[in-house]
Coordinates of C-alpha atoms in Angstrom, one line a residue:
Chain A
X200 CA -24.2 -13.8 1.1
X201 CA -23.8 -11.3 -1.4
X202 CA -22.3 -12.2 -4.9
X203 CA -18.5 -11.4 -3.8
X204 CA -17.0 -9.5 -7.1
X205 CA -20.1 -7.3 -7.3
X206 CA -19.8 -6.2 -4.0
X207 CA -15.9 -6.3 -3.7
X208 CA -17.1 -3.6 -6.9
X209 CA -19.7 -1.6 -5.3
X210 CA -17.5 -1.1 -2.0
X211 CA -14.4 -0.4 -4.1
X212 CA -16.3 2.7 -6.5
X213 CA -18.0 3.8 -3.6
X214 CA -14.9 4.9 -1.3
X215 CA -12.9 5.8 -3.9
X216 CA -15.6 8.6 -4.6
X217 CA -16.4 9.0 -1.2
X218 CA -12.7 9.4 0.0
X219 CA -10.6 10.1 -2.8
X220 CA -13.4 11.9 -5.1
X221 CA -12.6 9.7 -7.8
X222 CA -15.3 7.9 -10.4
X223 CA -14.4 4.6 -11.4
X224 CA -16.7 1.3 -13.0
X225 CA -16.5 -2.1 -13.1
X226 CA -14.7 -3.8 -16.1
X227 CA -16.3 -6.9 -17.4
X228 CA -14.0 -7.7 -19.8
X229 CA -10.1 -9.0 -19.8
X230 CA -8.7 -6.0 -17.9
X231 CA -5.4 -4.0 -19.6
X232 CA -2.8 -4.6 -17.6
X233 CA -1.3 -2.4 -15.1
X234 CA 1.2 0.4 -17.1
X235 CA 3.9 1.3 -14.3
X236 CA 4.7 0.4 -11.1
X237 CA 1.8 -0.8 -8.7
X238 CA 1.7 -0.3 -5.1
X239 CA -0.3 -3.1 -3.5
X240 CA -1.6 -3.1 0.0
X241 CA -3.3 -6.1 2.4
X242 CA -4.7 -6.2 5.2
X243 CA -6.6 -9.4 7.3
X244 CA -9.9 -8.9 9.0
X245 CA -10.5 -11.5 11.7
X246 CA -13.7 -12.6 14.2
X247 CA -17.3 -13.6 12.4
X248 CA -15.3 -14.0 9.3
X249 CA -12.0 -13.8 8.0
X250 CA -10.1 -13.4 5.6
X251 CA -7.3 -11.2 3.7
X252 CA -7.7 -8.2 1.1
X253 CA -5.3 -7.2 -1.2
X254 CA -6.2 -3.5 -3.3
X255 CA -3.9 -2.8 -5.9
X256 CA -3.1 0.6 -8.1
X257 CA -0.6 2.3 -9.7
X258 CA 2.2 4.6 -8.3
X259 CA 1.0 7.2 -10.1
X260 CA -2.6 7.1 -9.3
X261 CA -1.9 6.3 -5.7
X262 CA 0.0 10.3 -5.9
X263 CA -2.7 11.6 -7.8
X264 CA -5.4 10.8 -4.8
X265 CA -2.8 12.4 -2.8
X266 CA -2.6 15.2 -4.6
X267 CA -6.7 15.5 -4.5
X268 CA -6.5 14.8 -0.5
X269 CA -3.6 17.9 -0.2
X270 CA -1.8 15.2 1.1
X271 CA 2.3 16.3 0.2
X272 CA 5.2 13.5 1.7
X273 CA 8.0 11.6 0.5
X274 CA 7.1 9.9 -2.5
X275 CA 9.2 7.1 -1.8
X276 CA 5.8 6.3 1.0
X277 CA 3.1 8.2 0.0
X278 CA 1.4 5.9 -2.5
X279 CA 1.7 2.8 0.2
X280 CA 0.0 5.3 2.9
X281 CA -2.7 6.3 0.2
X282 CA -3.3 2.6 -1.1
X283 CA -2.9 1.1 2.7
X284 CA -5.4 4.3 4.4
X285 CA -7.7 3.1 1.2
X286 CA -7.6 -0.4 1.7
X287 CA -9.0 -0.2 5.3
X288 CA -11.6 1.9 4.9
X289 CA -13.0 0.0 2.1
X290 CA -12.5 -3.3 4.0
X291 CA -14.8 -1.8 6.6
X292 CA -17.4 -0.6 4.6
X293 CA -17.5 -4.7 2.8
X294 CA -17.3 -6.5 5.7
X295 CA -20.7 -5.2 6.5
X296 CA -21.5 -5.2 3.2
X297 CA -21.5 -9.0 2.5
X298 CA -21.5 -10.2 5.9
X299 CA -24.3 -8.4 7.8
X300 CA -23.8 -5.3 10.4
X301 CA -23.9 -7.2 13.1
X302 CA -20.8 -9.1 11.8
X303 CA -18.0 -8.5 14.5
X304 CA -14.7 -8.2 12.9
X305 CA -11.1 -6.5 13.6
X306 CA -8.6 -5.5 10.9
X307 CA -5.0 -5.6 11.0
X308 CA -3.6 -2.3 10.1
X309 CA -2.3 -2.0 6.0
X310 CA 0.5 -3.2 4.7
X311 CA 1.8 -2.1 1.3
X312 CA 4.6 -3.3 -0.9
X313 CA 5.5 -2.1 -4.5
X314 CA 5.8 -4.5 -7.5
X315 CA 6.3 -3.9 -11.3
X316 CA 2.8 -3.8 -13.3
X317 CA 4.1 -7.2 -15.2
X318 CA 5.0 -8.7 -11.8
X319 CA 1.7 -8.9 -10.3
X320 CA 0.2 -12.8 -8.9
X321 CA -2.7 -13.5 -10.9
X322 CA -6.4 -12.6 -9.9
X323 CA -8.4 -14.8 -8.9
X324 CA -11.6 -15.1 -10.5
X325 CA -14.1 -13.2 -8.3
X326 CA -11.9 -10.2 -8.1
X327 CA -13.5 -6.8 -8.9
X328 CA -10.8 -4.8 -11.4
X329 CA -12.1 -0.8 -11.8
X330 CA -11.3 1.9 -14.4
X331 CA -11.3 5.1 -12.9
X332 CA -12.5 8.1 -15.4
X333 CA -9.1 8.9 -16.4
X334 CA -8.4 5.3 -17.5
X335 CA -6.8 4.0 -14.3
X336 CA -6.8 0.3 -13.2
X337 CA -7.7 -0.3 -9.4
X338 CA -8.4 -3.9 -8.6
X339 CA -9.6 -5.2 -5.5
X340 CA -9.8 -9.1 -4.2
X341 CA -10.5 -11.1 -1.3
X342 CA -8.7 -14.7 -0.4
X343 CA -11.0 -16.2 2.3
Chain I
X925 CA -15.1 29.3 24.3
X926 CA -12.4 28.0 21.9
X927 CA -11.4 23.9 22.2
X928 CA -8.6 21.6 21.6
X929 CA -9.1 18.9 20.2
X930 CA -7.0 15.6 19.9
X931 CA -7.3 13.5 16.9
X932 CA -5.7 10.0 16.9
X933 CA -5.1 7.8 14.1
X934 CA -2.3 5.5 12.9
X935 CA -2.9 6.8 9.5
X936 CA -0.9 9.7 8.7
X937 CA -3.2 11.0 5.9
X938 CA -6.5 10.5 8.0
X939 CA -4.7 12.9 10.3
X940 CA -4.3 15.2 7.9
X941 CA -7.0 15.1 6.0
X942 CA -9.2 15.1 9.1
X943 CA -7.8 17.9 10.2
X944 CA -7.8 20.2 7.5
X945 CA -11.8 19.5 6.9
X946 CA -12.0 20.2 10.6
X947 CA -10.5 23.5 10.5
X948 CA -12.6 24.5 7.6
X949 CA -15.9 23.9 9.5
X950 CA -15.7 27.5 11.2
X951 CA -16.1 25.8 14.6
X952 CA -14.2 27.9 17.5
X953 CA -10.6 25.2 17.7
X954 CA -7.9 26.5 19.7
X955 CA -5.7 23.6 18.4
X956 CA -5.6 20.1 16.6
X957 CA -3.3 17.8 18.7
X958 CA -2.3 14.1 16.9
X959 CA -1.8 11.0 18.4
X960 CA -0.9 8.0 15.6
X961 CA -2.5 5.3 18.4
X962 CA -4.4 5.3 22.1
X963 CA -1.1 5.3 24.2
X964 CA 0.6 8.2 22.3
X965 CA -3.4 9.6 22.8
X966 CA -3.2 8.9 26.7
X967 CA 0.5 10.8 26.9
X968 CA -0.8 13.7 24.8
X969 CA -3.6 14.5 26.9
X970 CA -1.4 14.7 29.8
X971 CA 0.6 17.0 27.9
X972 CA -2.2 18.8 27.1
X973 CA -4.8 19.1 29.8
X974 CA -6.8 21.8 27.3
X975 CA -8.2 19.0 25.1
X976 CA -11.8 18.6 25.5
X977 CA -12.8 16.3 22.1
X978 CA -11.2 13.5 21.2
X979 CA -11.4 12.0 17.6
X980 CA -10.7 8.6 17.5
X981 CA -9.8 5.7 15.2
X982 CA -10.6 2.2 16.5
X983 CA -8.2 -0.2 14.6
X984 CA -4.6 0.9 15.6
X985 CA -1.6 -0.5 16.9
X986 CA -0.3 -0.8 20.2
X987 CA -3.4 0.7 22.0
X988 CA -6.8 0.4 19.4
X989 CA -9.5 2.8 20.1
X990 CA -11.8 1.0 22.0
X991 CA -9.2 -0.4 24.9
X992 CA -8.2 3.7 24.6
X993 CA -12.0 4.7 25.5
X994 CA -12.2 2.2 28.3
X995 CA -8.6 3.3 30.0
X996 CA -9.9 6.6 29.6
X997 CA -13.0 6.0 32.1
X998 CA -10.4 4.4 34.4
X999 CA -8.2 8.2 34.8
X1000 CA -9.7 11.7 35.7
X1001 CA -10.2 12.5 32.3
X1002 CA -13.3 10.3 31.8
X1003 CA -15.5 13.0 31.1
X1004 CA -13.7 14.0 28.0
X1005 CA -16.0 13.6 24.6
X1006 CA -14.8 11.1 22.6
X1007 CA -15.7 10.2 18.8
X1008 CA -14.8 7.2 17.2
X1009 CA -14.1 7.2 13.6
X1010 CA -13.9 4.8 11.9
X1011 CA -14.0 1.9 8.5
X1012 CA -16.4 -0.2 10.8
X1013 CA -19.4 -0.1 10.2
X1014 CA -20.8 -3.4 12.5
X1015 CA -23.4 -2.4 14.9
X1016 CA -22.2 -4.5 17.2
X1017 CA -19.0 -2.7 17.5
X1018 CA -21.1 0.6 17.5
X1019 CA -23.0 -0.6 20.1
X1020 CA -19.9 -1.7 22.1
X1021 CA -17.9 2.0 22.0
X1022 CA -21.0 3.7 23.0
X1023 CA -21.2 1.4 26.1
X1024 CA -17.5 1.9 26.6
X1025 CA -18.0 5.3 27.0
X1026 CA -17.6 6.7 23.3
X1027 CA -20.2 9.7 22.9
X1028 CA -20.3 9.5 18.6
X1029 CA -19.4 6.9 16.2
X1030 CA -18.8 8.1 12.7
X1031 CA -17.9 5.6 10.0
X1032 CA -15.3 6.8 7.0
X1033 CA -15.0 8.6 5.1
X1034 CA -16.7 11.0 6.9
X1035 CA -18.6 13.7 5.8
X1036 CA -17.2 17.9 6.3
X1037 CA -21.4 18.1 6.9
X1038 CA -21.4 15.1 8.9
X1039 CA -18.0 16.0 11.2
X1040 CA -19.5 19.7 11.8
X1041 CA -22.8 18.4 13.1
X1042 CA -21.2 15.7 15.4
X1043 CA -18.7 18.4 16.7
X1044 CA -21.0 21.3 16.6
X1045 CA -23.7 18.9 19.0
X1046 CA -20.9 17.6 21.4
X1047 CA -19.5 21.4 21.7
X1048 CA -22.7 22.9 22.7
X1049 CA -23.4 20.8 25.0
X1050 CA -19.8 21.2 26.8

């Protein structure tokens, strides 16, 4: 088994530039927190393994990826389908990654709630937290 | 010979976004029907007979993609081309669509490059 934060990391910066053409590194040090509102989506993936992850990101970043995409709709949803669409691709793509390909597994589809950026539950410690070119903060965690 | 093709996903912006890169391939599409899971897929194709490729998701609600491939042997429209794409990347669920039926699996996000070769293979040999 893969060390879980560097691959949480490697899945994370991978899709985003894959799917949302955005370049963003792992941040070693004590992360600045969150400015704004966050939208945070979860999802649970089930069978070999399981297990829930959580990706979080700003509003704003979450309608800038839209924006990339060409994807227009109400901003009152879009950054939960940005940050939920996200979430289950790059749950696919680390399943794999730190389980094995042969690892049989099912995901429940997103679900994505916002919070203020000072509201957030704490990380837990093998979390991978990101900063995308322009300075945004995406973090990504597993609870298994 | 132009095609229709239906592309189902729960996900509004895969929908979207998969079928804008589609369009821009230059392959010859007649129309880009949407179904947001496999039981809205199974009533759209009755509504339109035309569809010849299916794009597929596997993880959705109410009917997931590879219970959709499987009912779809079961009706008269077994022959249609199916592609699954997906965020799983296991073999052994690759390995399980293609015995269900599925004639592609492509993992997300997927390549413009990628999606024309699939399509362009499964159309010439329609």
């Amino acid at each position: 088994m893969h060390d879980r934060r560097q691959t949480l990391s490697a899945s994370l910066s991978l899709i985003l530039e894959d799917a949302a053409f955005v370049f963003a590194e792992l941040v070693e040090d004590e992360p600045e927190p969150f400015e704004g509102e966050v939208v945070e989506a979860s999802l649970d993936y089930s069978g070999d393994r399981s297990g829930t992850m959580a990706l979080r990101m700003t509003v704003h970043f979450a309608l800038q990826v839209a924006e990339e995409l060409m994807v227009s709709g109400d901003e009152d949803t879009l950054p939960e389908e940005i940050a939920g669409e996200l979430l289950n691709i790059i749950a696919g793509h680390w399943v794999v990654e730190q389980f094995g390909e042969r690892t049989r597994f099912h995901l429940t589809p997103p679900t994505a709630a916002r919070r203020p950026g000072d509201a957030l539950s704490p990380l837990p410690e093998d979390a991978a937290v990101l900063r995308t070119d322009d300075g945004d903060r995406v973090d990504l965690m597993v609870a298994a | 010979m132009s095609v229709e093709i239906l592309l189902v996903d729960d996900s509004r912006i895969t929908r979207t976004v998969q079928a804008r890169m589609i369009r821009m391939l230059d392959l010859p599409i007649a129309a880009i029907h949407e179904a947001s899971d496999g039981l809205e897929a199974l009533l759209a194709l009755d509504e339109h007979p035309g569809v010849s490729l299916v794009v597929c998701d596997l993880n959705m609600p109410n009917m997931d993609g590879e219970s959709f491939v499987r009912e779809l042997q079961r009706t008269d429209r077994g022959d249609l081309d199916v592609v699954i794409l997906t965020s799983d990347r296991s073999v052994a669920r690759t390995e399980a669509l293609l015995d269900a039926g599925a004639r592609a699996y492509i993992t997300k996000p997927a390549t413009p490059e990628l999606l024309r070769d699939v399509l362009s293979q499964l159309l010439a040999a329609a």
